[in-house]
Every structure is written in C-alpha cells, then in structure tokens.
Coordinates of C-alpha atoms in Angstrom, one line a residue:
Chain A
X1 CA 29.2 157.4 -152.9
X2 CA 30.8 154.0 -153.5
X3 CA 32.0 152.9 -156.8
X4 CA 28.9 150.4 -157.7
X5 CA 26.3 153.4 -156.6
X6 CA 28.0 155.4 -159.5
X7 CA 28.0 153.0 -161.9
X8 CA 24.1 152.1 -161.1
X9 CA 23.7 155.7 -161.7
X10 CA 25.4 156.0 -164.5
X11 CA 23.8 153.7 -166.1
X12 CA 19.7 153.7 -164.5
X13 CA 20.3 157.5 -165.7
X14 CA 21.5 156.9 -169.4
X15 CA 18.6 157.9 -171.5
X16 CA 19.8 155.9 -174.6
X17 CA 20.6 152.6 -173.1
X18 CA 16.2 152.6 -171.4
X19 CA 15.4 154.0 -175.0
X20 CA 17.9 150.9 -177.0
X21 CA 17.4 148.4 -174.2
X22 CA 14.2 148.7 -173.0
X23 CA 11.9 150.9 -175.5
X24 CA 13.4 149.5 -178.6
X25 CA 12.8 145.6 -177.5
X26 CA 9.3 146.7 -175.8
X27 CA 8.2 147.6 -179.3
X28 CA 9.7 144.4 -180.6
X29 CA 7.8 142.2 -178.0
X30 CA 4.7 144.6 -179.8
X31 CA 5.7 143.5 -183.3
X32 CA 5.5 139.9 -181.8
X33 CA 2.5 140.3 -180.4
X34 CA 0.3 142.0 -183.0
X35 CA 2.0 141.9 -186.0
X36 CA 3.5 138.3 -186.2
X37 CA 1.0 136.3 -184.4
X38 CA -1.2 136.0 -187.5
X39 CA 0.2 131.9 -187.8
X40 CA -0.7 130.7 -184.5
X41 CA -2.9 128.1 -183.8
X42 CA -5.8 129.2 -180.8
X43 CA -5.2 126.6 -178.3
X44 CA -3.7 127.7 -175.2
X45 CA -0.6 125.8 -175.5
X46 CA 0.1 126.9 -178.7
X47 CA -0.2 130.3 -177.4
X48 CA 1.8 130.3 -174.5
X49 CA 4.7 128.1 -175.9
X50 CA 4.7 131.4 -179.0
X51 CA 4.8 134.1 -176.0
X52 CA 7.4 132.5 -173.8
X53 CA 9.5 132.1 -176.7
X54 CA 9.4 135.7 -177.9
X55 CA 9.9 136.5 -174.3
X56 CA 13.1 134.3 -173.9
X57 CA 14.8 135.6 -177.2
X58 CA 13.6 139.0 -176.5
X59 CA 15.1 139.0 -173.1
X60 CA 18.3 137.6 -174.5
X61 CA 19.0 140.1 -177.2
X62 CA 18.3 142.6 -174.5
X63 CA 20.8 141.7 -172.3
X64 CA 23.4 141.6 -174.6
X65 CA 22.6 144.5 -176.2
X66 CA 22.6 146.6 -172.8
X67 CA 26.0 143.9 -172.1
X68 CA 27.4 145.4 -175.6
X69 CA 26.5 149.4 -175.2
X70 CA 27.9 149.2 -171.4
X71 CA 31.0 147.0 -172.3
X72 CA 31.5 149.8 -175.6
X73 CA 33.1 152.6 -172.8
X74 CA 36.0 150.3 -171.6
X75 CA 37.6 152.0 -175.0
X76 CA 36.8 155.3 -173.6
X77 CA 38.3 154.6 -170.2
X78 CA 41.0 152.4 -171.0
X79 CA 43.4 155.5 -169.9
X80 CA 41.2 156.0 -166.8
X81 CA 41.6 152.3 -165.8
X82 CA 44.8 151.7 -166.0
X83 CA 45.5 154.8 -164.4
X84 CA 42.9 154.1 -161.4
X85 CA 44.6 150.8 -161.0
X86 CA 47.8 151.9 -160.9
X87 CA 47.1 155.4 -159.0
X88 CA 44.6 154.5 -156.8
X89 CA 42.5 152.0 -154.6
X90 CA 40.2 151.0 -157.4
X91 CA 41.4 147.2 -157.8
X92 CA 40.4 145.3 -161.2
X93 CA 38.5 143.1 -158.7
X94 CA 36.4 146.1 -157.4
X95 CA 35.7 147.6 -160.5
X96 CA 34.4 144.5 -162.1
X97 CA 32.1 143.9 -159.3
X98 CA 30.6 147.1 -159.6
X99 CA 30.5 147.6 -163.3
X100 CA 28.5 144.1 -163.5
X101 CA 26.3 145.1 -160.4
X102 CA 25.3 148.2 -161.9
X103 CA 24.3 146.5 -165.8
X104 CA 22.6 143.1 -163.5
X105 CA 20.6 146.3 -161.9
X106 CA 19.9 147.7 -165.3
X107 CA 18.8 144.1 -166.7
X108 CA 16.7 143.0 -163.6
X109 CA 14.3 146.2 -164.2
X110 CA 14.8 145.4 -167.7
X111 CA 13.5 142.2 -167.3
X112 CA 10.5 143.4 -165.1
X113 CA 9.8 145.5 -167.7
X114 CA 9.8 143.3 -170.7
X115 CA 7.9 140.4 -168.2
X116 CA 4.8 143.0 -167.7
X117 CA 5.4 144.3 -171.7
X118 CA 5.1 140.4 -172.8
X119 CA 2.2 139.7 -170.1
X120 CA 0.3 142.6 -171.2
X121 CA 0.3 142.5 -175.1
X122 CA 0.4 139.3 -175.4
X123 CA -2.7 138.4 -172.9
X124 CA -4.6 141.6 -175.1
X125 CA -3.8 139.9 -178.6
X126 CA -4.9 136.7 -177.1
X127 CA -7.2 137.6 -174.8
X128 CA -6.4 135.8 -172.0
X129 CA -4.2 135.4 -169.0
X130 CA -0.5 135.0 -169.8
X131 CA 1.5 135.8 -166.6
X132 CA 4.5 134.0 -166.0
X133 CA 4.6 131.1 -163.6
X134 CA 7.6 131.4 -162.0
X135 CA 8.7 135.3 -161.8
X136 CA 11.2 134.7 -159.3
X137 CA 13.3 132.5 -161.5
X138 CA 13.1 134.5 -164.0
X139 CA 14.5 137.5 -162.4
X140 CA 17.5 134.8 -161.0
X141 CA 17.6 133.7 -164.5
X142 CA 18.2 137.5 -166.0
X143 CA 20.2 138.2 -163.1
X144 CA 22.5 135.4 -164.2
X145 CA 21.9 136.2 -168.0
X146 CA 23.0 139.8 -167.3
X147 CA 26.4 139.2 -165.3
X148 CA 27.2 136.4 -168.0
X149 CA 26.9 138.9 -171.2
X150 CA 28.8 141.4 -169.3
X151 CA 31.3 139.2 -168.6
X152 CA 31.0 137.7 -172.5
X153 CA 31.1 141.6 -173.4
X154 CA 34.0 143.0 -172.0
X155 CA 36.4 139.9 -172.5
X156 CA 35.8 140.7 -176.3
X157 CA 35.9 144.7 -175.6
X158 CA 39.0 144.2 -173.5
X159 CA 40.9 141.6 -175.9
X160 CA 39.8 144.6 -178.8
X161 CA 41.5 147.3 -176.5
X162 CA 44.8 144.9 -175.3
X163 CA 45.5 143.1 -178.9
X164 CA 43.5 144.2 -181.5
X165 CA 43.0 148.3 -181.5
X166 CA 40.4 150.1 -181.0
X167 CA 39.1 150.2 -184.6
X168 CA 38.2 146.5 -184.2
X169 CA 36.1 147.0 -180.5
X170 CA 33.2 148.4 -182.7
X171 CA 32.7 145.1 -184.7
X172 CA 33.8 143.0 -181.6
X173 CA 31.1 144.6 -179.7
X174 CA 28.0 143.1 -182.2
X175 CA 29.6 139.7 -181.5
X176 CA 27.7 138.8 -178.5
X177 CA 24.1 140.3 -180.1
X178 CA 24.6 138.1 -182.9
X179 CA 25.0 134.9 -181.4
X180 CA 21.8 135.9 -179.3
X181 CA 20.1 136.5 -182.1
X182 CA 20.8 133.6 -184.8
X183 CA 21.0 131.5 -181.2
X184 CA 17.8 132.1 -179.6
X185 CA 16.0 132.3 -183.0
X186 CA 17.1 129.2 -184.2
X187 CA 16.1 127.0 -181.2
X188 CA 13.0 128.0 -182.3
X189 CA 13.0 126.4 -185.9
X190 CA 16.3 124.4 -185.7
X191 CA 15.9 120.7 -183.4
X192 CA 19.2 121.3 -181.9
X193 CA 21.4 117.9 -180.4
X194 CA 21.3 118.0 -176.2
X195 CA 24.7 118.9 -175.6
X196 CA 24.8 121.7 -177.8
X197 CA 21.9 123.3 -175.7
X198 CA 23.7 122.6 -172.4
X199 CA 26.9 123.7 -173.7
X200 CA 25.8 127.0 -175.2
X201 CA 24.9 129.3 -172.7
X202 CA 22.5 131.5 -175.1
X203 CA 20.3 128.7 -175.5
X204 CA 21.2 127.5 -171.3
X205 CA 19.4 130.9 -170.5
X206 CA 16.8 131.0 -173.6
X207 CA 15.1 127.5 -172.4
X208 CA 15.7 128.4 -168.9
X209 CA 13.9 132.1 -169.5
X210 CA 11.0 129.5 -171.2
X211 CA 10.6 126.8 -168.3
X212 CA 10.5 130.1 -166.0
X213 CA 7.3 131.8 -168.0
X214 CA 5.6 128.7 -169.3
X215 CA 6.3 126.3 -166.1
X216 CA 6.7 123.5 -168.7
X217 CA 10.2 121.7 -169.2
X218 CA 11.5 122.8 -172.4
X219 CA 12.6 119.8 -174.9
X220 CA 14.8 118.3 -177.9
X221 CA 14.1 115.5 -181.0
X222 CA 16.3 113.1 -179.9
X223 CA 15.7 110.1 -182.9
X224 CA 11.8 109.8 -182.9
X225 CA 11.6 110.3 -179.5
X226 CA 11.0 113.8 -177.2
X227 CA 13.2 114.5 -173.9
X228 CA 12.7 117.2 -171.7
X229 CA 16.0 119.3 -170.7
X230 CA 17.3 118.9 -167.4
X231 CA 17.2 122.2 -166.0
X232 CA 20.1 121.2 -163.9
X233 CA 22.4 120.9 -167.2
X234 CA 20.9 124.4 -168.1
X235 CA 22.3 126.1 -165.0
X236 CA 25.4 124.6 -164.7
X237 CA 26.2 125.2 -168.0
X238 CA 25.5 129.3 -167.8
X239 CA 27.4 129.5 -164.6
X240 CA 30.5 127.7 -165.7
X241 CA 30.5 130.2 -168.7
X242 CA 29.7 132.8 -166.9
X243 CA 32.9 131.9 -164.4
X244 CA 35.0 131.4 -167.7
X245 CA 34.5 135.0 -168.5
X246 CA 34.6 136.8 -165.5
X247 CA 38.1 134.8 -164.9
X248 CA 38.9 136.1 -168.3
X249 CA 37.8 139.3 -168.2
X250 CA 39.8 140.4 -164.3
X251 CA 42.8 138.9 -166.9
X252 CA 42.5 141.3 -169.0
X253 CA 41.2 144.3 -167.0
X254 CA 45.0 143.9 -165.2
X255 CA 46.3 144.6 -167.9
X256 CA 44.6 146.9 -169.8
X257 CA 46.4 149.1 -172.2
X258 CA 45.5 153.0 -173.0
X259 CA 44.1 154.0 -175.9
X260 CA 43.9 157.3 -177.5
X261 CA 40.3 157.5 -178.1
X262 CA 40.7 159.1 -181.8
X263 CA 42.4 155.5 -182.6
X264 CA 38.6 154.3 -182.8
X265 CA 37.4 156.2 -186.1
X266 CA 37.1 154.2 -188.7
X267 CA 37.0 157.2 -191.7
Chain B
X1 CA 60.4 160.1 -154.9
X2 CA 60.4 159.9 -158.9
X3 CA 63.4 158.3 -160.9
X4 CA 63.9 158.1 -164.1
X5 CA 67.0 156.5 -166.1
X6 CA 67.3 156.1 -169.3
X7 CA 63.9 156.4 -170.6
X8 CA 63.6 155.9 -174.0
X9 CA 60.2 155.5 -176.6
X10 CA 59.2 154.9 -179.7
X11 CA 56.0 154.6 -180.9
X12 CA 55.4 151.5 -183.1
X13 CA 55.7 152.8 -186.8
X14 CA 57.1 155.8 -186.0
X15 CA 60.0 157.2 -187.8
X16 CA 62.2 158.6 -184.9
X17 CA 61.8 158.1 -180.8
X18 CA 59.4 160.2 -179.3
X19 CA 61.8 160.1 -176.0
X20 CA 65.7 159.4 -176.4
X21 CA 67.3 158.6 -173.1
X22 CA 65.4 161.0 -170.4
X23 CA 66.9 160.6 -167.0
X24 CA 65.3 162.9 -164.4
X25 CA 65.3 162.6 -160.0
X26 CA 62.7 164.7 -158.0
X27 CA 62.8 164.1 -154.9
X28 CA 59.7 166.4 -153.6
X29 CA 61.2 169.4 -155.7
X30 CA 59.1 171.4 -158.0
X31 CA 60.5 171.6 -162.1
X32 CA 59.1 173.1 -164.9
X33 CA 59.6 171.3 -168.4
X34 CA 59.8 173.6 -171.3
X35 CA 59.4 172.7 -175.0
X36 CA 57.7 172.9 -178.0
X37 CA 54.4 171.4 -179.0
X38 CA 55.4 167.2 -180.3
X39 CA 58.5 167.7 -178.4
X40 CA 57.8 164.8 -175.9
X41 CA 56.8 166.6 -172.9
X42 CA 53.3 164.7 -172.4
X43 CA 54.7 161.4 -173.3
X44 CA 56.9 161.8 -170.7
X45 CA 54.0 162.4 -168.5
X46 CA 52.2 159.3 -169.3
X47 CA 55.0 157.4 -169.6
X48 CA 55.2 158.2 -165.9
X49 CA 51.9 157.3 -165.4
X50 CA 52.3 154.1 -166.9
X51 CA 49.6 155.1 -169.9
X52 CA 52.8 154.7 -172.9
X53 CA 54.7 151.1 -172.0
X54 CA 58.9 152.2 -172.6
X55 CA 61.0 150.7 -175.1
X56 CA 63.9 151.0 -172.4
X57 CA 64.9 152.2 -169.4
X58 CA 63.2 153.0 -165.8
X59 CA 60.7 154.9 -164.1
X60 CA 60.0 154.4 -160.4
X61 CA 57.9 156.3 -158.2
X62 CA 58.6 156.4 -154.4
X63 CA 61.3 153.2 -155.0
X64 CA 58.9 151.3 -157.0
X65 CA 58.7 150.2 -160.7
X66 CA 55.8 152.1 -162.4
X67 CA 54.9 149.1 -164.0
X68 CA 54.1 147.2 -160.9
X69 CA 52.6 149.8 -158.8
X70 CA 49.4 149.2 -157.9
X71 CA 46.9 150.9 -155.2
X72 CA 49.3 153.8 -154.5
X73 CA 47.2 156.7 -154.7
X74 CA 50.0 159.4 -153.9
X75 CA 50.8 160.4 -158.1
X76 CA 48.2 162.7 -160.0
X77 CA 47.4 164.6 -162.8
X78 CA 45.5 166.5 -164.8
X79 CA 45.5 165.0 -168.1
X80 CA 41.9 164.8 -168.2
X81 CA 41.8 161.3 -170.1
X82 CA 42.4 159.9 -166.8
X83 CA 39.4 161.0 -165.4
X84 CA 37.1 159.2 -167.6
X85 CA 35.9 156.6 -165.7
X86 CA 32.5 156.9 -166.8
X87 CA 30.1 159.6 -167.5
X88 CA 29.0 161.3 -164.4
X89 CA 28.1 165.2 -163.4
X90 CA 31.1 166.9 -161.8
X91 CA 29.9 166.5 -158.4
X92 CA 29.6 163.1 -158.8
X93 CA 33.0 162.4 -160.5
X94 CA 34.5 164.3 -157.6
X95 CA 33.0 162.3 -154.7
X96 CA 34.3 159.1 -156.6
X97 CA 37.6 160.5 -156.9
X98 CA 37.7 161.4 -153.2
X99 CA 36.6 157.8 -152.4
X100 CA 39.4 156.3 -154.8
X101 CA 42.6 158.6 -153.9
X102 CA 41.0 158.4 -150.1
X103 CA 40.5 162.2 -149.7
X104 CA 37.6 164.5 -148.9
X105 CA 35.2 165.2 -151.6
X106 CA 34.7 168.8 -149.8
X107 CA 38.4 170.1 -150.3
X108 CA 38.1 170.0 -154.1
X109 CA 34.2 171.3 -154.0
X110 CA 36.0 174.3 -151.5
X111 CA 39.1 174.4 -154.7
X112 CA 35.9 174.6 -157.0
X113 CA 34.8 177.4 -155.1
X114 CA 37.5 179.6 -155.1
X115 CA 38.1 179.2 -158.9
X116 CA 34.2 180.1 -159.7
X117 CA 33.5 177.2 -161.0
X118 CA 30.4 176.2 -158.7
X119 CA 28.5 176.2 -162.0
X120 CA 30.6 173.2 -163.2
X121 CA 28.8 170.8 -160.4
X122 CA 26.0 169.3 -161.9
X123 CA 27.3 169.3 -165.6
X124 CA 29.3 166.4 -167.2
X125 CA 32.9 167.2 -168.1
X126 CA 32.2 167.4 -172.2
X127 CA 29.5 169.9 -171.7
X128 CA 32.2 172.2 -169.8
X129 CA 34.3 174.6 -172.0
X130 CA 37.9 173.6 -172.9
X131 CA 39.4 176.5 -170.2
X132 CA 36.9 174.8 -167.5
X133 CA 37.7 171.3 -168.7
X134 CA 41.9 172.1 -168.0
X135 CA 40.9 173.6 -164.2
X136 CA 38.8 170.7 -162.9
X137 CA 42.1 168.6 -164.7
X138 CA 44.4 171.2 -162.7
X139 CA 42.1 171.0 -159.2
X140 CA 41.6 167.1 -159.5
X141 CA 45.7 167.2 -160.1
X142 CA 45.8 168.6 -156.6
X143 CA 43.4 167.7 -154.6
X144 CA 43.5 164.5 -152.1
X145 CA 47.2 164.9 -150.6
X146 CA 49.1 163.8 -153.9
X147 CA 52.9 163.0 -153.0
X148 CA 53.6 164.3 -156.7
X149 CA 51.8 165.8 -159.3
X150 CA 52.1 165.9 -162.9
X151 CA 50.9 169.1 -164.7
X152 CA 50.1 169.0 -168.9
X153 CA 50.0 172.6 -169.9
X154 CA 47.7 173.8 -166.9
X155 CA 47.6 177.2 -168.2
X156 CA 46.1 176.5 -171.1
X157 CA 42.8 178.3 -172.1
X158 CA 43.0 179.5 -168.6
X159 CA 41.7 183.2 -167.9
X160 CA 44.4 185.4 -166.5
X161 CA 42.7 185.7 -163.2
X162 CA 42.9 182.2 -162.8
X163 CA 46.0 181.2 -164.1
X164 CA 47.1 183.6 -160.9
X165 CA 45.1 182.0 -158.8
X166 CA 46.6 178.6 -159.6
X167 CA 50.3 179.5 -160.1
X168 CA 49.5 180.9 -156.1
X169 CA 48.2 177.5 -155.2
X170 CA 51.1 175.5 -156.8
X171 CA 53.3 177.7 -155.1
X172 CA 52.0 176.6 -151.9
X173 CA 50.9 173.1 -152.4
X174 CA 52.9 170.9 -150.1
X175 CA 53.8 168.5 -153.0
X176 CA 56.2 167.5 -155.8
X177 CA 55.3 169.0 -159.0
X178 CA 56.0 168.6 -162.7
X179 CA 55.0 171.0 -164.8
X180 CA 55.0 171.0 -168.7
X181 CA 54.6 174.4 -170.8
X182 CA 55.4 175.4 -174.4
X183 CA 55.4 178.8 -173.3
X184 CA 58.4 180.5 -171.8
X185 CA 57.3 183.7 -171.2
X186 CA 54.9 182.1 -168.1
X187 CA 57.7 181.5 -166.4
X188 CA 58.5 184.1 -164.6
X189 CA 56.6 183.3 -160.9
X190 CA 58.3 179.7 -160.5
X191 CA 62.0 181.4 -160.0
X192 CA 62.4 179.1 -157.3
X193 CA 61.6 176.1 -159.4
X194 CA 63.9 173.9 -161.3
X195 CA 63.8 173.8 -164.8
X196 CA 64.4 171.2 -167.7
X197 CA 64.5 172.1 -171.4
X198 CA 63.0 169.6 -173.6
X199 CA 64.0 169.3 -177.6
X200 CA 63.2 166.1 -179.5
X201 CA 62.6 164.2 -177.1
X202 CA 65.8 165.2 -175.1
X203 CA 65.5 167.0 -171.8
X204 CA 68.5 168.9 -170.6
X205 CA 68.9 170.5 -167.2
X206 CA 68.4 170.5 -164.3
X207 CA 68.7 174.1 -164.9
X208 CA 67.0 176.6 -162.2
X209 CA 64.2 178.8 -163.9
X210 CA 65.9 182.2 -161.6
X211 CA 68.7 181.5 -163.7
X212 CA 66.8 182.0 -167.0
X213 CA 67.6 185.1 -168.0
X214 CA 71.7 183.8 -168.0
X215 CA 70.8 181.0 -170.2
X216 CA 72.1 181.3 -173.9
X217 CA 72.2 178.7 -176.7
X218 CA 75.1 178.8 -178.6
X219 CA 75.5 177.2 -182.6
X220 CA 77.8 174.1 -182.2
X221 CA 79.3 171.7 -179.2
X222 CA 81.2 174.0 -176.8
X223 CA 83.3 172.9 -174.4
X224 CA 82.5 173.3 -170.8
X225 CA 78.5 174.1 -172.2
X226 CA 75.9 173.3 -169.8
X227 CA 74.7 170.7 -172.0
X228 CA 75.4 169.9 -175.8
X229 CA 72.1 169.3 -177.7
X230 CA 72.0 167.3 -180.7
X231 CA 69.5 168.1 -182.9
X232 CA 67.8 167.6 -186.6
X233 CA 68.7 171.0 -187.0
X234 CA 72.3 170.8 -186.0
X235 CA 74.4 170.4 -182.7
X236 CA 73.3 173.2 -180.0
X237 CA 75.2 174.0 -176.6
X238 CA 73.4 175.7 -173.8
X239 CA 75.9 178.2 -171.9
X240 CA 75.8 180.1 -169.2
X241 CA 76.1 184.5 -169.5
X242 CA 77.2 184.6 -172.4
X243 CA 76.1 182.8 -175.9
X244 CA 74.5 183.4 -179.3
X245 CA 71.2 183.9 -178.2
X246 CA 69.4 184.0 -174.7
X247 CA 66.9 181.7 -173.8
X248 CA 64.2 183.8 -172.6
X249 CA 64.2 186.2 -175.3
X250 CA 62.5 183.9 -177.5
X251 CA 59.0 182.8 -177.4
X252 CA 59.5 179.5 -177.7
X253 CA 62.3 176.5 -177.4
X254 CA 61.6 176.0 -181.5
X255 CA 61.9 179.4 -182.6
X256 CA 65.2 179.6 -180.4
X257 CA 66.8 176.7 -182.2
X258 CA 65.4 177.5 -185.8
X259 CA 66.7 181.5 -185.3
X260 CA 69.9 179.8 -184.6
X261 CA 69.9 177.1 -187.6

C-alpha cells in the first residue's frame, strides 16, 4: 500500500469530512435552491447566471473547508512527521504529493457530487434543464481549486505548528474559509477592479467554476463600460498561487517542529 | 552507533534544565536507563529522535548529526506519538510502516500474532486499550531490521505474560537497545545489559545491571565513588559493596535519594 493509497483512504473513508464537506454544502446548494430563489427574475439567463454562482461559491467554500479539516491533523502528526522524515524514506516531497492527491481525490467526487446536487435542485425549482456546459473543466478547475487550498491550508497550519503554537492552528485554520466566503460572496454584489479578480485566486477559481457551468465569459464594470475576463488571466493567476504555496508549504514541512498535542487546548 | 556529548535542555520557561550535560556511546550494546517519573528519561529519548531541538551539545546516530539525518530508517521506537501519521486501522498503519522503514508488513502481523493481539488489526490505535496501545508501540519499535531502538517504559500496562514474552524478544533481537523504566525491581532478566541511572536530568553510569545488587548510594561526595551526584536534595555518591543504602533495595531512584536526604 503506497503512501497516497492511505491517505485516499483515509480520507474517502472519514465519515465527518462526506457529512461537513459534502452533506452540509449539499443542503446549502438546497437552501439556495428553494429557499433563497424567491428574488429571481424567470428568464433563463437570469436563472442560470443565480445557479452557477451558488454553484461557484458553494464549490469554493467546499474545498476549503475539506482543505481546512484535512490540513487540521498536521498538529496531530507534527511528531510523526518529523520523525518519518528523519527515520524513514517518507521525504517532505512524497508526503506532500500524496496528502494533496488524496484531498484533490476527495474534492473531484466532491465536485461531482455538488455538480449533480446543483443540476438537480436547481433544474426542479426552476423547472428546466440546468446542466453544466463544460463538466470537464470544471472537474480541471476543482482539481486545481483543491491542490491550491491544500496548499493555502497547510502553509497556515504549518506556520501555526513551526512559529506560532498550536493554540493558534485552530483560528489559523478558518482563515482560508473565510476568505472563500466573504470572497466568493462578494463578487456577487461587490463590482470588483480587473486585477483584483486575476490576482485573487478565490475569485480566479469562483469565475472560472462560472464560465465552466454557464459557458458564458464571466465580466467586470470597468467605467460605464462591461469587459469579459480573460480566462487566460484566471488560470495563470490560480496556478502561480497555487505554486507559491506548495513552494511554501515543502518549506515548512522540512522543518516541522513537534508538538505535544495537549499544547492545543485552549481551556 | 549512537553518540551523545554534552547534551543539555531546557525547555523555554522552564525553571531548571530538563537534561544537564548527558554524554552516553552505544555502540550496538543494550542499556537500561533507570529513573524516576519527570526525571528526563523520555526527553532524552526524543531528543534522540530529533522531536526536542538541544540547547547544547551533540547527538549523532551512526556518525551523523541527528539534526541532519534524513531517510535513515535504521532508529525506532515506540513512543507511540510517532506513529500518528494519520488515522488508519492497525493493519493498515502497519503495511505503511513496512513500506516507509522498507520491511515486511508480515513480520510485525507474525509479532502481532504471537502477542494475541490479532484482534488489534482492523481497529484504529485510540480505540485499543492503553496496555494494547504500548505493545503495537513496543512491536512497531522492533520490527523492520532497526539498527537501534529506543524503548519508553515498554512494560507499562503490560500483562505479565507478555511483558515475558517481550523481555524474551529483546533479549534476542539482533539490535541496539535503549531502554527507559521507573521501575527497578524489572530488572532483574537484562543482567547482561548495561545500565545508566538517571536523577534530574543527570545520567550516571555506565554501570552493568549484574552488578546491581553491589550498588549503594552513599550521603555526600566520596572519594573514589563511582560517580558523585549532585542533587536538589544534597550531594549523593554511588559506591560500589559497600554504602548507606543499596540500590536495589528500593523501589525506586526517588525514594532511594529521599530515604537518604
């Protein structure tokens, strides 16, 4: 059994991370769907640009919840690690691989879930066809989405366990759900500038996630006029983040420090 | 094999060093470490493993730094911290193990078997009991041709029948070993072992544990003692045949030095 196999089994066989990750957001794509829909106007662009975007922020709180939960046991392995590392084959490299190929597994079902979840409910409320127009993107995009919040994750979770103490990996670890959820929310409501969108990879994989579902360029005010996003920008900007924190994150993971687990109650 | 000069530690904010100068050579030998409980005998042991960073001196295992070993599967242990990679059934957690040290998952399953703990397979190491818990730390220690292996308190919670079974298989395990116990009175089947006395963070010795029962500690710095212990309690000397007290006679290294204070 290699290492990645174990971690995918760890984690396709943790009953609270489908319950959290996948139940708890199915439910929330339900709230969008039948409680919150009230507002929306019945033309069909108006209904697909509302689904796509609960699907995008949906997705994206999802990751980084699973990213969050997952990154959370570094604090219970940090002895194991730096013991495996030193005492062992197991190489910071190898470990990182397969502790982000077992969450990417996690959040590519995730996302297959959460695609039929939005397809489904959605298309009932509305009654009509909503599947997405590009699935294979979308799984490429989650894909990406999900290596980039692990990588986001445990470069906080490791910088907790190697400078701060483990009493501060708790709060660290809500860091990354936050900014997904003001984030993705706020695109919605708020006419962000161009450059902030390409340069924040929540909102990189939030309009990506929408051009993927809706098959229509997502777009910014810019003075009176409307451009569309260059989903070039988009993907460049996720993957040079994404890069930034795995670099960051092998860092850190060299030299991880132990922690007595009991260092992380807070009362 | 294992050096170790001048290792001292302290623990940031605390009062007094947790180790104060422990130098210690094994090369391939077996030693038992006595002491008390909070007298330094795990920090040593994760010190060794690299888990507690020194505030001075030098470990090195097999000519290397501690702190720059990397990929060099030959030290183990049983503190079972270090088997926490990530929540997996036993079975599991040993097939992983295997693959990282490079062993065979089927000599610890066959280790498993002997002890009785076949039930232990397919359950996840915090839904075993403490005693269980200790043994798969004891037969992970072991298992996967370590060069050297460091022992916390095996024994503990440890049924009778077992703790034979494992003092057998330490006997014969073609391996270094460091062994850490609070309690002298198991002593007595590792007479061909050497033995270090720890107090405070101090170890003294190399002693040999067949010498035990010649072992006194004496009130005060004698001359030509063994060793000369310094202690909150006073200065200590450990003698050989003849002496204020002798060292197996009492239960444990605390309640020899506080009968003596």
């Amino acid at each position: 059994m290699n290492l990645t196999r174990c971690y995918a089994k760890a984690i396709l066989t943790n009953g609270s991370l489908w319950f959290w990750a996948v139940a708890f957001m199915t439910m929330w794509l339900g709230i969008g769907a039948f409680l919150e829909s009230q507002g929306v106007a019945a033309t069909r662009s108006a209904v697909v640009a509302y689904t796509t975007s609960w699907y995008a922020v949906i997705v994206l709180i999802a990751l980084s919840l699973l990213a969050a939960v997952i990154a959370g046991s570094y604090a219970y392995g940090s002895s194991a690690l730096a013991y495996a590392f030193r005492y062992s084959r197991l190489t910071p490299a190898g470990y990182l691989i397969s502790i982000v190929g077992g969450s990417a597994l996690l959040g590519l079902v995730l996302n297959v879930v959460l695609l039929g979840a939005t397809a489904g409910m959605f298309g009932v409320r509305f009654a009509t066809t909503l599947l997405p127009v590009d699935p294979a993107a979308l799984l490429g995009v989650s894909l990406v989405g999900g290596v980039f919040f692990m990588a986001l994750s445990s470069t906080l979770a490791l910088l907790a366990i190697n400078h701060l103490g483990l009493r501060s990996a708790d709060f660290v670890g809500y860091v990354p759900l936050v900014l997904s959820f003001v984030l993705g929310n706020a695109q919605l409501y708020v006419t962000f500038p161009r450059w902030f969108i390409y340069g924040s990879p929540f909102n990189d994989l939030t309009s990506l996630l929408y051009q993927g579902y809706s098959g229509s360029t997502p777009t910014v005010e810019l003075g009176t006029a409307t451009v569309p996003l260059d989903w070039i920008f988009l993907v460049l900007g996720i993957l040079v983040w994404t890069a930034a924190f795995v670099g960051c994150t092998l860092v850190l993971l060299r030299r991880i420090r132990s922690r007595q687990l009991e260092e992380r109650r807070q009362i | 094999m294992l050096d170790i000069r001048d290792l001292r530690v302290t623990f940031p904010g605390a009062p007094t060093p947790a180790l104060r100068g422990i130098n210690l050579r094994l090369e391939g030998g077996k030693m038992v470490v006595v002491g008390a409980n909070g007298s330094g005998k795990t920090t040593l042991i994760r010190s060794i493993l690299g888990l507690v960073p020194p505030t001075g001196g030098t470990i090195s295992f097999g000519g290397r730094d501690v702190r720059t070993i990397r990929s060099e599967p030959g030290l183990s242990t049983n503190l079972a911290e270090v088997y926490r990679l990530m929540s997996l059934p036993v079975r599991d957690l040993v097939r992983l193990y295997a693959l990282l040290k490079g062993g065979d998952p089927a000599e610890m399953e066959g280790r498993l078997r002997e002890f009785e703990l076949d039930a232990v397979l397919g359950k996840r190491l915090h839904e075993l009991s403490t005693g269980q818990q200790k043994l798969v730390g004891d037969l992970f220690a072991v298992s996967f041709q370590p060069r050297l292996v460091l022992l916390d308190e095996p024994f503990d919670n440890v049924d009778f029948a077992r703790r034979r079974r494992l003092v057998r298989l330490l006997q014969e395990l073609p391996a270094g070993v460091l062994l850490n116990t609070h309690e002298l009175e198991l002593l007595g089947p590792f007479a061909g072992w050497q033995l270090g006395l720890m107090f405070e963070g101090r170890l003294l010795g190399p002693f040999s544990v067949a010498e035990l029962d010649r072992l006194f500690l004496t009130r005060g710095a004698i001359p030509g003692a063994l060793a000369v212990l310094g202690t909150s309690l006073g200065t200590f000397s450990v003698t050989r045949d003849a002496g204020d007290r002798l060292v197996k006679s009492a239960t444990s290294l605390n309640a020899l030095v506080e009968s003596l204070a």
